[in-house]
mmCIF file of N, CA and C in Angstrom:
data_model
loop_
_atom_site.group_PDB
_atom_site.id
_atom_site.type_symbol
_atom_site.label_atom_id
_atom_site.label_comp_id
_atom_site.label_asym_id
_atom_site.label_seq_id
_atom_site.Cartn_x
_atom_site.Cartn_y
_atom_site.Cartn_z
ATOM 1 N N MET A 13 -123.180 -55.998 36.002
ATOM 2 C CA MET A 13 -122.013 -55.284 35.720
ATOM 3 C C MET A 13 -121.555 -54.409 36.885
ATOM 4 N N ILE A 14 -120.378 -54.395 37.068
ATOM 5 C CA ILE A 14 -120.020 -53.416 38.155
ATOM 6 C C ILE A 14 -119.738 -52.078 37.614
ATOM 7 N N GLU A 15 -120.347 -50.986 38.265
ATOM 8 C CA GLU A 15 -120.146 -49.756 37.904
ATOM 9 C C GLU A 15 -119.951 -48.936 39.153
ATOM 10 N N GLU A 16 -119.801 -47.475 38.944
ATOM 11 C CA GLU A 16 -119.528 -46.664 40.158
ATOM 12 C C GLU A 16 -120.547 -46.844 41.166
ATOM 13 N N LEU A 17 -120.148 -46.795 42.339
ATOM 14 C CA LEU A 17 -120.990 -46.912 43.753
ATOM 15 C C LEU A 17 -121.469 -48.145 43.782
ATOM 16 N N SER A 18 -120.930 -49.205 43.153
ATOM 17 C CA SER A 18 -121.302 -50.678 43.260
ATOM 18 C C SER A 18 -120.460 -51.245 44.549
ATOM 19 N N LEU A 19 -120.976 -52.170 45.138
ATOM 20 C CA LEU A 19 -120.347 -52.919 46.285
ATOM 21 C C LEU A 19 -119.677 -54.080 45.801
ATOM 22 N N VAL A 20 -118.336 -54.233 46.086
ATOM 23 C CA VAL A 20 -117.726 -55.363 45.674
ATOM 24 C C VAL A 20 -116.945 -56.121 46.721
ATOM 25 N N ARG A 21 -116.675 -57.316 46.483
ATOM 26 C CA ARG A 21 -115.724 -58.152 47.305
ATOM 27 C C ARG A 21 -114.426 -58.456 46.771
ATOM 28 N N LEU A 22 -113.413 -58.377 47.484
ATOM 29 C CA LEU A 22 -111.996 -58.802 47.047
ATOM 30 C C LEU A 22 -111.901 -60.126 46.935
ATOM 31 N N VAL A 23 -111.694 -60.757 45.907
ATOM 32 C CA VAL A 23 -111.409 -62.314 45.600
ATOM 33 C C VAL A 23 -110.032 -62.805 45.281
ATOM 34 N N ARG A 24 -109.075 -61.892 45.052
ATOM 35 C CA ARG A 24 -107.895 -62.182 45.103
ATOM 36 C C ARG A 24 -106.914 -61.228 45.789
ATOM 37 N N PRO A 25 -105.755 -61.741 46.163
ATOM 38 C CA PRO A 25 -104.789 -60.856 46.776
ATOM 39 C C PRO A 25 -104.346 -59.586 45.831
ATOM 40 N N ILE A 26 -104.277 -58.320 46.515
ATOM 41 C CA ILE A 26 -103.618 -57.262 45.734
ATOM 42 C C ILE A 26 -102.269 -56.785 46.515
ATOM 43 N N SER A 27 -101.654 -55.728 45.894
ATOM 44 C CA SER A 27 -100.276 -55.569 46.325
ATOM 45 C C SER A 27 -100.177 -54.955 47.799
ATOM 46 N N SER A 28 -101.359 -54.490 48.407
ATOM 47 C CA SER A 28 -101.419 -53.954 49.788
ATOM 48 C C SER A 28 -101.971 -54.997 50.796
ATOM 49 N N PRO A 29 -100.995 -55.418 51.654
ATOM 50 C CA PRO A 29 -101.365 -56.004 52.700
ATOM 51 C C PRO A 29 -102.446 -55.480 53.637
ATOM 52 N N ALA A 30 -102.824 -54.132 53.417
ATOM 53 C CA ALA A 30 -103.900 -53.759 54.322
ATOM 54 C C ALA A 30 -105.353 -54.192 53.824
ATOM 55 N N VAL A 31 -105.535 -54.715 52.778
ATOM 56 C CA VAL A 31 -106.659 -55.175 52.276
ATOM 57 C C VAL A 31 -106.755 -56.808 52.053
ATOM 58 N N PRO A 32 -107.336 -57.425 53.097
ATOM 59 C CA PRO A 32 -107.256 -58.770 52.753
ATOM 60 C C PRO A 32 -108.316 -59.446 51.838
ATOM 61 N N VAL A 33 -108.211 -60.612 51.324
ATOM 62 C CA VAL A 33 -108.954 -61.232 50.475
ATOM 63 C C VAL A 33 -110.461 -61.330 51.188
ATOM 64 N N GLY A 34 -111.724 -61.149 50.799
ATOM 65 C CA GLY A 34 -112.639 -61.061 51.381
ATOM 66 C C GLY A 34 -113.309 -59.646 51.819
ATOM 67 N N SER A 35 -112.518 -58.680 51.669
ATOM 68 C CA SER A 35 -112.854 -57.307 52.048
ATOM 69 C C SER A 35 -113.914 -56.865 51.019
ATOM 70 N N VAL A 36 -114.565 -55.701 51.658
ATOM 71 C CA VAL A 36 -115.656 -55.315 50.849
ATOM 72 C C VAL A 36 -115.565 -53.743 50.794
ATOM 73 N N GLY A 37 -115.919 -53.352 49.374
ATOM 74 C CA GLY A 37 -115.474 -51.958 49.283
ATOM 75 C C GLY A 37 -116.508 -51.347 48.275
ATOM 76 N N THR A 38 -116.508 -49.904 48.035
ATOM 77 C CA THR A 38 -117.310 -49.180 47.153
ATOM 78 C C THR A 38 -116.285 -48.705 46.151
ATOM 79 N N VAL A 39 -116.903 -49.079 44.892
ATOM 80 C CA VAL A 39 -116.335 -48.642 43.488
ATOM 81 C C VAL A 39 -116.445 -47.055 43.544
ATOM 82 N N LEU A 40 -115.387 -46.380 43.372
ATOM 83 C CA LEU A 40 -115.560 -44.727 43.290
ATOM 84 C C LEU A 40 -115.366 -44.421 41.875
ATOM 85 N N ILE A 41 -114.463 -45.192 41.094
ATOM 86 C CA ILE A 41 -114.273 -44.656 39.702
ATOM 87 C C ILE A 41 -114.091 -45.978 39.005
ATOM 88 N N VAL A 42 -114.387 -46.020 37.726
ATOM 89 C CA VAL A 42 -114.370 -47.148 36.608
ATOM 90 C C VAL A 42 -113.428 -46.770 35.349
ATOM 91 N N TYR A 43 -112.372 -47.414 35.269
ATOM 92 C CA TYR A 43 -111.301 -47.303 34.143
ATOM 93 C C TYR A 43 -111.695 -48.411 33.142
ATOM 94 N N GLU A 44 -111.780 -47.801 32.080
ATOM 95 C CA GLU A 44 -111.802 -48.682 30.872
ATOM 96 C C GLU A 44 -110.579 -48.943 30.118
ATOM 97 N N HIS A 45 -109.566 -48.128 30.219
ATOM 98 C CA HIS A 45 -108.479 -48.218 29.261
ATOM 99 C C HIS A 45 -107.147 -48.248 30.371
ATOM 100 N N PRO A 46 -106.027 -49.069 30.216
ATOM 101 C CA PRO A 46 -105.791 -49.941 29.134
ATOM 102 C C PRO A 46 -106.687 -51.279 29.303
ATOM 103 N N TYR A 47 -107.228 -51.448 30.470
ATOM 104 C CA TYR A 47 -108.056 -52.623 30.830
ATOM 105 C C TYR A 47 -109.045 -51.952 31.814
ATOM 106 N N ARG A 48 -110.126 -52.910 32.131
ATOM 107 C CA ARG A 48 -111.342 -52.526 32.851
ATOM 108 C C ARG A 48 -110.744 -52.720 34.358
ATOM 109 N N ALA A 49 -110.742 -51.693 35.131
ATOM 110 C CA ALA A 49 -110.340 -51.627 36.621
ATOM 111 C C ALA A 49 -111.127 -50.613 37.367
ATOM 112 N N PHE A 50 -111.133 -50.814 38.534
ATOM 113 C CA PHE A 50 -111.858 -49.818 39.609
ATOM 114 C C PHE A 50 -111.060 -49.113 40.642
ATOM 115 N N GLU A 51 -111.247 -48.121 41.014
ATOM 116 C CA GLU A 51 -110.791 -47.402 42.283
ATOM 117 C C GLU A 51 -111.807 -47.631 43.283
ATOM 118 N N VAL A 52 -111.363 -48.435 44.380
ATOM 119 C CA VAL A 52 -112.179 -48.897 45.266
ATOM 120 C C VAL A 52 -111.819 -48.321 46.724
ATOM 121 N N GLU A 53 -112.704 -47.964 47.618
ATOM 122 C CA GLU A 53 -112.553 -47.775 49.071
ATOM 123 C C GLU A 53 -112.963 -48.861 49.854
ATOM 124 N N PHE A 54 -112.205 -49.714 50.546
ATOM 125 C CA PHE A 54 -112.579 -50.879 51.277
ATOM 126 C C PHE A 54 -112.753 -50.494 52.815
ATOM 127 N N ILE A 55 -113.675 -51.275 53.454
ATOM 128 C CA ILE A 55 -113.867 -51.086 54.897
ATOM 129 C C ILE A 55 -113.826 -52.434 55.658
ATOM 130 N N ASN A 56 -113.649 -52.208 56.983
ATOM 131 C CA ASN A 56 -113.296 -53.690 57.707
ATOM 132 C C ASN A 56 -114.742 -53.760 58.357
ATOM 133 N N ALA A 57 -114.855 -54.677 59.222
ATOM 134 C CA ALA A 57 -115.922 -55.224 59.989
ATOM 135 C C ALA A 57 -116.737 -54.108 60.756
ATOM 136 N N GLN A 58 -115.806 -53.132 61.293
ATOM 137 C CA GLN A 58 -116.435 -51.931 62.028
ATOM 138 C C GLN A 58 -116.760 -50.868 61.329
ATOM 139 N N ARG A 59 -116.782 -50.996 59.905
ATOM 140 C CA ARG A 59 -116.951 -49.822 58.932
ATOM 141 C C ARG A 59 -116.117 -48.850 58.811
ATOM 142 N N LYS A 60 -114.772 -49.234 59.209
ATOM 143 C CA LYS A 60 -113.794 -48.002 59.331
ATOM 144 C C LYS A 60 -112.926 -48.620 57.952
ATOM 145 N N THR A 61 -112.595 -47.481 57.227
ATOM 146 C CA THR A 61 -111.910 -47.401 55.864
ATOM 147 C C THR A 61 -110.519 -48.096 56.215
ATOM 148 N N LEU A 62 -110.181 -48.947 55.415
ATOM 149 C CA LEU A 62 -108.958 -49.587 55.253
ATOM 150 C C LEU A 62 -107.718 -48.720 54.804
ATOM 151 N N VAL A 63 -106.610 -48.458 55.441
ATOM 152 C CA VAL A 63 -105.478 -47.757 55.131
ATOM 153 C C VAL A 63 -104.254 -48.476 54.962
ATOM 154 N N ASP A 64 -103.547 -48.180 53.954
ATOM 155 C CA ASP A 64 -102.186 -48.808 53.715
ATOM 156 C C ASP A 64 -101.384 -47.781 54.482
ATOM 157 N N ILE A 65 -100.987 -48.444 55.795
ATOM 158 C CA ILE A 65 -100.029 -47.721 56.718
ATOM 159 C C ILE A 65 -98.663 -47.111 55.916
ATOM 160 N N GLU A 66 -98.242 -48.077 55.042
ATOM 161 C CA GLU A 66 -96.819 -47.596 54.345
ATOM 162 C C GLU A 66 -96.976 -46.285 53.408
ATOM 163 N N THR A 67 -98.243 -46.392 52.809
ATOM 164 C CA THR A 67 -98.528 -45.436 51.668
ATOM 165 C C THR A 67 -99.539 -44.413 52.071
ATOM 166 N N GLY A 68 -100.354 -44.489 53.045
ATOM 167 C CA GLY A 68 -101.380 -43.503 53.529
ATOM 168 C C GLY A 68 -102.628 -43.700 52.454
ATOM 169 N N GLU A 69 -102.495 -44.556 51.475
ATOM 170 C CA GLU A 69 -103.562 -44.534 50.648
ATOM 171 C C GLU A 69 -104.823 -45.312 51.138
ATOM 172 N N ILE A 70 -105.881 -44.550 50.808
ATOM 173 C CA ILE A 70 -107.424 -45.128 51.211
ATOM 174 C C ILE A 70 -108.146 -45.869 50.145
ATOM 175 N N THR A 71 -107.704 -45.437 48.889
ATOM 176 C CA THR A 71 -108.321 -46.041 47.773
ATOM 177 C C THR A 71 -107.211 -46.987 47.028
ATOM 178 N N PHE A 72 -107.828 -48.147 46.406
ATOM 179 C CA PHE A 72 -106.846 -48.986 45.685
ATOM 180 C C PHE A 72 -107.674 -49.373 44.395
ATOM 181 N N THR A 73 -106.668 -49.361 43.516
ATOM 182 C CA THR A 73 -107.019 -49.804 42.180
ATOM 183 C C THR A 73 -106.855 -51.289 41.946
ATOM 184 N N VAL A 74 -108.017 -51.897 41.545
ATOM 185 C CA VAL A 74 -108.058 -53.312 41.315
ATOM 186 C C VAL A 74 -108.598 -53.577 39.965
ATOM 187 N N ARG A 75 -108.075 -54.847 39.372
ATOM 188 C CA ARG A 75 -108.430 -55.136 38.109
ATOM 189 C C ARG A 75 -109.899 -55.765 38.263
ATOM 190 N N GLU A 76 -110.557 -55.873 37.153
ATOM 191 C CA GLU A 76 -111.902 -56.398 37.218
ATOM 192 C C GLU A 76 -111.934 -57.857 37.835
ATOM 193 N N GLU A 77 -110.942 -58.739 37.450
ATOM 194 C CA GLU A 77 -110.949 -60.063 37.873
ATOM 195 C C GLU A 77 -110.463 -60.195 39.521
ATOM 196 N N ASP A 78 -110.181 -59.025 40.029
ATOM 197 C CA ASP A 78 -109.736 -59.022 41.480
ATOM 198 C C ASP A 78 -110.888 -59.105 42.372
ATOM 199 N N VAL A 79 -112.185 -58.521 41.796
ATOM 200 C CA VAL A 79 -113.340 -58.114 42.625
ATOM 201 C C VAL A 79 -114.542 -59.076 42.087
ATOM 202 N N GLU A 80 -115.590 -59.243 42.936
ATOM 203 C CA GLU A 80 -116.936 -59.621 42.381
ATOM 204 C C GLU A 80 -118.012 -58.843 43.068
ATOM 205 N N PRO A 81 -119.130 -58.751 42.386
ATOM 206 C CA PRO A 81 -120.371 -58.010 42.863
ATOM 207 C C PRO A 81 -120.711 -58.485 44.374
ATOM 208 N N CYS A 82 -120.989 -57.612 45.265
ATOM 209 C CA CYS A 82 -121.400 -57.868 46.604
ATOM 210 C C CYS A 82 -122.766 -57.260 46.739
ATOM 211 N N ALA A 83 -123.705 -58.144 47.262
ATOM 212 C CA ALA A 83 -125.158 -57.547 47.275
ATOM 213 C C ALA A 83 -125.382 -56.846 48.755
ATOM 214 N N GLU A 84 -124.477 -57.145 49.712
ATOM 215 C CA GLU A 84 -124.749 -56.485 51.037
ATOM 216 C C GLU A 84 -123.422 -56.813 51.891
ATOM 217 N N VAL A 85 -123.224 -55.906 52.940
ATOM 218 C CA VAL A 85 -122.217 -55.833 53.683
ATOM 219 C C VAL A 85 -122.414 -56.729 55.217
ATOM 220 N N ALA A 86 -122.014 -57.694 55.445
ATOM 221 C CA ALA A 86 -122.049 -58.374 56.772
ATOM 222 C C ALA A 86 -121.230 -57.870 57.570
ATOM 223 N N MET A 87 -121.933 -57.303 58.874
ATOM 224 C CA MET A 87 -120.879 -56.735 59.866
ATOM 225 C C MET A 87 -121.100 -57.254 61.103
ATOM 226 N N GLU A 88 -119.961 -57.469 61.750
ATOM 227 C CA GLU A 88 -119.956 -58.211 63.190
ATOM 228 C C GLU A 88 -120.479 -57.319 64.262
#
């Protein structure tokens, strides 16, 4: 089960082009209502936080079906 501080991998596109499918992030907050969702901070291969340049957001709310648990982060 995904909980706070879990590593997750994005498996479906989300509204921000700053976060491509396959991106890895850390769950910061778990929401239970109105549906299960997570506030996630995603990083790139250089371990830099991904930022939506249009909004300046560094965390992204994703639904449970948008991510999968990730055991480790593979870095280049």
